[in-house]
């Protein structure tokens, strides 16, 4: 009999936790401002940056060290198979590496790894 009194509390707690997860995913919207941070390992793994040979072919110098501290704006959000991909554009209006207007990033993984911050 004692378990029947506790069971509704667990059910309510379960639904409350799930609703909190849904609210966290809904807070992301177009126009949010994020900051690119330094990667923990040698290279960025969750930001889809152009490869060095494409940057060189466009006539620019490859310098990934200028990226940390860059403020970016979310211009497009795409969710597929519980993965959230965002399209990022520089807030100051410049292009990435002189010729790339936007980059893509895996939002949740980039936040978890510290490559992006809110």
Coordinates of N, CA and C in Angstrom, one line a residue:
X1 N 0.8 -1.2 0.0 CA 0.0 0.0 0.0 C 0.9 1.3 0.0
X2 N 2.0 1.2 0.7 CA 2.9 2.3 0.8 C 3.5 2.7 -0.6
X3 N 3.7 1.7 -1.4 CA 4.3 1.9 -2.7 C 3.3 2.6 -3.7
X4 N 2.0 2.4 -3.5 CA 1.0 3.0 -4.3 C 0.9 4.5 -4.0
X5 N 1.3 5.0 -2.9 CA 1.4 6.4 -2.5 C 2.6 7.1 -3.1
X6 N 3.7 6.4 -3.2 CA 4.9 6.9 -3.7 C 5.0 6.9 -5.3
X7 N 4.3 6.0 -5.9 CA 4.4 5.8 -7.4 C 3.9 7.1 -8.1
X8 N 2.8 7.8 -7.7 CA 2.5 9.0 -8.5 C 3.5 10.1 -8.3
X9 N 4.2 10.1 -7.2 CA 5.3 11.1 -7.1 C 6.4 10.9 -8.1
X10 N 6.8 9.6 -8.3 CA 7.8 9.3 -9.3 C 7.4 9.6 -10.7
X11 N 6.1 9.4 -11.0 CA 5.6 9.7 -12.3 C 5.6 11.2 -12.6
X12 N 5.2 12.0 -11.6 CA 5.2 13.4 -11.7 C 6.6 13.9 -11.9
X13 N 7.5 13.4 -11.1 CA 8.9 13.8 -11.2 C 9.5 13.5 -12.6
X14 N 9.1 12.3 -13.2 CA 9.6 11.9 -14.5 C 9.1 12.9 -15.6
X15 N 7.8 13.2 -15.5 CA 7.3 14.2 -16.5 C 7.9 15.6 -16.4
X16 N 8.1 16.0 -15.1 CA 8.7 17.3 -14.9 C 10.1 17.4 -15.5
X17 N 10.9 16.3 -15.3 CA 12.3 16.3 -15.8 C 12.3 16.3 -17.3
X18 N 11.4 15.6 -18.0 CA 11.3 15.6 -19.4 C 10.9 16.9 -20.0
X19 N 10.0 17.6 -19.3 CA 9.5 19.0 -19.7 C 10.7 20.0 -19.6
X20 N 11.5 19.8 -18.6 CA 12.7 20.7 -18.5 C 13.7 20.5 -19.6
X21 N 13.9 19.3 -20.1 CA 14.7 19.0 -21.2 C 14.2 19.6 -22.5
X22 N 12.9 19.6 -22.7 CA 12.3 20.2 -23.9 C 12.4 21.7 -23.8
X23 N 12.3 22.3 -22.7 CA 12.5 23.7 -22.6 C 13.9 24.2 -22.9
X24 N 14.9 23.3 -22.5 CA 16.3 23.7 -22.8 C 16.6 23.7 -24.3
X25 N 15.9 22.7 -25.0 CA 16.1 22.7 -26.5 C 15.4 23.8 -27.1
X26 N 14.3 24.3 -26.6 CA 13.6 25.4 -27.2 C 14.2 26.8 -27.0
X27 N 15.2 26.9 -26.1 CA 15.8 28.2 -25.8 C 16.7 28.6 -27.0
X28 N 17.1 27.7 -27.8 CA 18.0 28.1 -29.0 C 17.1 28.7 -30.0
X29 N 17.5 29.9 -30.5 CA 16.7 30.5 -31.6 C 17.7 31.3 -32.5
X30 N 17.2 31.6 -33.7 CA 17.9 32.4 -34.7 C 18.1 33.7 -34.1
X31 N 19.4 34.2 -34.2 CA 19.7 35.5 -33.7 C 20.5 35.5 -32.4
X32 N 20.6 34.3 -31.7 CA 21.4 34.2 -30.5 C 22.9 34.4 -30.8
X33 N 23.5 35.0 -29.9 CA 25.0 35.3 -30.0 C 25.8 34.3 -29.2
X34 N 26.8 33.7 -29.9 CA 27.7 32.8 -29.2 C 29.1 33.3 -29.4
X35 N 30.1 32.7 -28.7 CA 31.5 33.1 -28.8 C 32.3 31.8 -29.1
X36 N 33.2 31.9 -30.0 CA 34.1 30.8 -30.3 C 35.2 30.8 -29.3
X37 N 35.5 29.7 -28.7 CA 36.5 29.6 -27.7 C 37.7 28.7 -28.3
X38 N 38.8 28.7 -27.5 CA 39.9 27.8 -28.0 C 39.6 26.4 -27.8
X39 N 39.9 25.5 -28.7 CA 39.6 24.1 -28.5 C 40.5 23.5 -27.5
X40 N 40.0 22.4 -26.8 CA 40.8 21.8 -25.8 C 41.9 20.9 -26.4
X41 N 41.6 20.3 -27.6 CA 42.7 19.6 -28.2 C 43.3 20.4 -29.3
X42 N 44.1 19.9 -30.2 CA 44.8 20.6 -31.2 C 44.0 21.4 -32.2
X43 N 42.8 20.8 -32.6 CA 42.0 21.4 -33.6 C 40.5 21.5 -33.2
X44 N 39.8 22.3 -33.9 CA 38.3 22.3 -33.7 C 37.7 21.0 -34.3
X45 N 36.9 20.3 -33.5 CA 36.3 19.1 -34.1 C 34.8 19.2 -34.3
X46 N 34.2 20.2 -33.7 CA 32.7 20.3 -33.9 C 32.3 21.5 -34.6
X47 N 33.2 22.4 -34.9 CA 33.0 23.5 -35.8 C 33.5 23.0 -37.2
X48 N 32.6 23.2 -38.2 CA 33.0 22.8 -39.6 C 33.7 23.9 -40.3
X49 N 35.0 24.1 -40.0 CA 35.8 25.1 -40.6 C 36.3 24.7 -42.0
X50 N 36.6 25.6 -42.9 CA 37.2 25.3 -44.2 C 38.6 24.7 -44.0
X51 N 38.9 23.8 -44.9 CA 40.2 23.2 -44.8 C 41.3 24.2 -45.3
X52 N 42.5 23.9 -44.8 CA 43.6 24.8 -45.1 C 43.8 25.1 -46.6
X53 N 43.7 24.0 -47.4 CA 44.0 24.2 -48.8 C 42.9 25.1 -49.5
X54 N 41.7 25.1 -49.0 CA 40.7 26.0 -49.6 C 40.9 27.5 -49.2
X55 N 41.4 27.6 -48.0 CA 41.7 29.0 -47.5 C 42.9 29.5 -48.3
X56 N 43.9 28.7 -48.5 CA 45.1 29.1 -49.3 C 44.7 29.4 -50.7
X57 N 43.9 28.6 -51.3 CA 43.4 28.9 -52.7 C 42.6 30.1 -52.9
X58 N 42.0 30.6 -51.8 CA 41.2 31.8 -51.9 C 42.1 33.0 -51.7
X59 N 43.4 32.8 -51.4 CA 44.4 33.9 -51.3 C 44.6 34.4 -49.9
X60 N 44.1 33.7 -48.9 CA 44.3 34.1 -47.5 C 45.3 33.2 -46.8
X61 N 45.7 33.7 -45.6 CA 46.6 32.9 -44.8 C 45.8 32.1 -43.7
X62 N 46.2 30.9 -43.5 CA 45.6 30.0 -42.6 C 46.0 30.4 -41.2
X63 N 45.1 30.9 -40.4 CA 45.4 31.3 -39.0 C 44.2 31.0 -38.1
X64 N 44.1 29.8 -37.6 CA 43.0 29.4 -36.7 C 43.1 30.1 -35.4
X65 N 44.3 30.6 -35.0 CA 44.5 31.2 -33.7 C 43.7 32.6 -33.6
X66 N 43.2 33.1 -34.6 CA 42.4 34.4 -34.6 C 41.0 34.1 -34.2
X67 N 40.5 32.9 -34.3 CA 39.1 32.6 -34.0 C 38.7 32.7 -32.6
X68 N 39.5 32.3 -31.6 CA 39.0 32.4 -30.2 C 38.6 33.9 -29.8
X69 N 37.4 34.0 -29.2 CA 36.9 35.3 -28.9 C 36.0 36.0 -29.9
X70 N 35.9 35.3 -31.1 CA 35.0 35.8 -32.1 C 33.6 35.6 -31.8
X71 N 32.8 36.7 -31.8 CA 31.4 36.6 -31.5 C 30.6 36.2 -32.8
X72 N 29.8 35.2 -32.8 CA 29.0 34.8 -33.9 C 27.5 34.8 -33.6
X73 N 26.8 34.9 -34.7 CA 25.3 34.9 -34.6 C 24.7 33.7 -35.3
X74 N 23.7 33.0 -34.7 CA 23.1 31.9 -35.3 C 22.1 32.4 -36.4
X75 N 22.3 32.0 -37.6 CA 21.4 32.4 -38.7 C 20.5 31.3 -39.2
X76 N 20.8 30.1 -38.9 CA 19.9 29.0 -39.3 C 20.1 27.8 -38.3
X77 N 19.0 27.1 -38.0 CA 19.0 26.0 -37.1 C 18.4 24.8 -37.9
X78 N 19.1 23.7 -37.9 CA 18.5 22.5 -38.5 C 18.7 21.3 -37.5
X79 N 17.6 20.6 -37.3 CA 17.6 19.5 -36.4 C 17.3 18.2 -37.1
X80 N 18.1 17.3 -37.0 CA 17.9 16.0 -37.8 C 18.5 14.9 -36.9
X81 N 17.6 13.9 -36.6 CA 18.0 12.7 -35.8 C 18.6 13.2 -34.5
X82 N 18.0 14.1 -33.8 CA 18.4 14.6 -32.5 C 19.7 15.3 -32.5
X83 N 20.2 15.7 -33.7 CA 21.5 16.5 -33.8 C 21.0 17.9 -34.3
X84 N 21.6 18.9 -33.6 CA 21.3 20.2 -33.9 C 22.5 20.9 -34.6
X85 N 22.3 21.2 -35.9 CA 23.3 21.9 -36.7 C 22.9 23.3 -36.8
X86 N 23.9 24.2 -36.5 CA 23.6 25.7 -36.6 C 24.5 26.3 -37.6
X87 N 24.0 27.3 -38.3 CA 24.8 28.0 -39.3 C 25.2 29.3 -38.6
X88 N 26.5 29.6 -38.5 CA 27.0 30.7 -37.8 C 27.6 31.8 -38.7
X89 N 27.3 33.1 -38.4 CA 27.8 34.2 -39.2 C 28.5 35.1 -38.2
X90 N 29.6 35.7 -38.6 CA 30.3 36.6 -37.7 C 29.4 37.8 -37.3
X91 N 29.5 38.3 -36.1 CA 28.7 39.4 -35.6 C 29.2 40.7 -36.2
X92 N 30.5 40.8 -36.4 CA 31.1 42.1 -36.9 C 30.9 42.3 -38.4
X93 N 30.3 41.3 -39.1 CA 30.1 41.5 -40.5 C 31.2 41.0 -41.4
X94 N 32.3 40.7 -40.8 CA 33.5 40.2 -41.6 C 33.2 38.8 -42.0
X95 N 34.0 38.3 -43.0 CA 34.0 36.9 -43.4 C 35.0 36.1 -42.7
X96 N 34.8 34.8 -42.5 CA 35.8 33.9 -41.9 C 36.9 33.7 -42.9
X97 N 38.1 34.0 -42.5 CA 39.3 33.8 -43.3 C 39.2 34.6 -44.6
X98 N 38.5 35.7 -44.6 CA 38.5 36.6 -45.7 C 37.5 36.3 -46.8
X99 N 37.0 35.0 -46.9 CA 36.2 34.7 -48.0 C 35.0 33.7 -47.7
X100 N 34.9 33.3 -46.5 CA 33.8 32.4 -46.1 C 32.8 33.1 -45.2
X101 N 31.6 33.4 -45.7 CA 30.6 34.2 -45.0 C 30.0 33.5 -43.8
X102 N 30.0 32.1 -43.8 CA 29.4 31.4 -42.6 C 30.1 30.1 -42.5
X103 N 29.9 29.5 -41.3 CA 30.4 28.1 -41.0 C 29.3 27.4 -40.3
X104 N 29.4 26.1 -40.3 CA 28.4 25.2 -39.6 C 29.0 24.6 -38.3
X105 N 28.2 24.3 -37.4 CA 28.7 23.7 -36.1 C 27.6 22.7 -35.6
X106 N 28.1 21.7 -35.0 CA 27.2 20.8 -34.2 C 27.0 21.4 -32.8
X107 N 25.8 22.0 -32.6 CA 25.6 22.9 -31.5 C 25.9 22.2 -30.1
X108 N 25.2 21.1 -29.8 CA 25.3 20.5 -28.5 C 26.8 20.0 -28.3
X109 N 27.4 19.4 -29.3 CA 28.8 18.9 -29.1 C 29.8 20.0 -28.9
X110 N 29.6 21.1 -29.7 CA 30.5 22.2 -29.6 C 30.4 22.9 -28.2
X111 N 29.2 23.0 -27.7 CA 29.0 23.5 -26.3 C 29.6 22.6 -25.3
X112 N 29.4 21.3 -25.4 CA 29.9 20.4 -24.4 C 31.4 20.3 -24.4
X113 N 32.1 20.5 -25.6 CA 33.5 20.4 -25.7 C 34.2 21.8 -25.4
X114 N 33.4 22.8 -25.3 CA 34.0 24.1 -25.0 C 34.4 24.9 -26.2
X115 N 34.1 24.5 -27.4 CA 34.5 25.2 -28.6 C 33.6 26.4 -28.8
X116 N 32.3 26.3 -28.3 CA 31.4 27.5 -28.3 C 30.9 27.7 -26.9
X117 N 30.6 29.0 -26.6 CA 30.0 29.3 -25.4 C 28.9 30.3 -25.6
X118 N 27.9 30.4 -24.7 CA 26.8 31.3 -24.8 C 27.2 32.6 -24.2

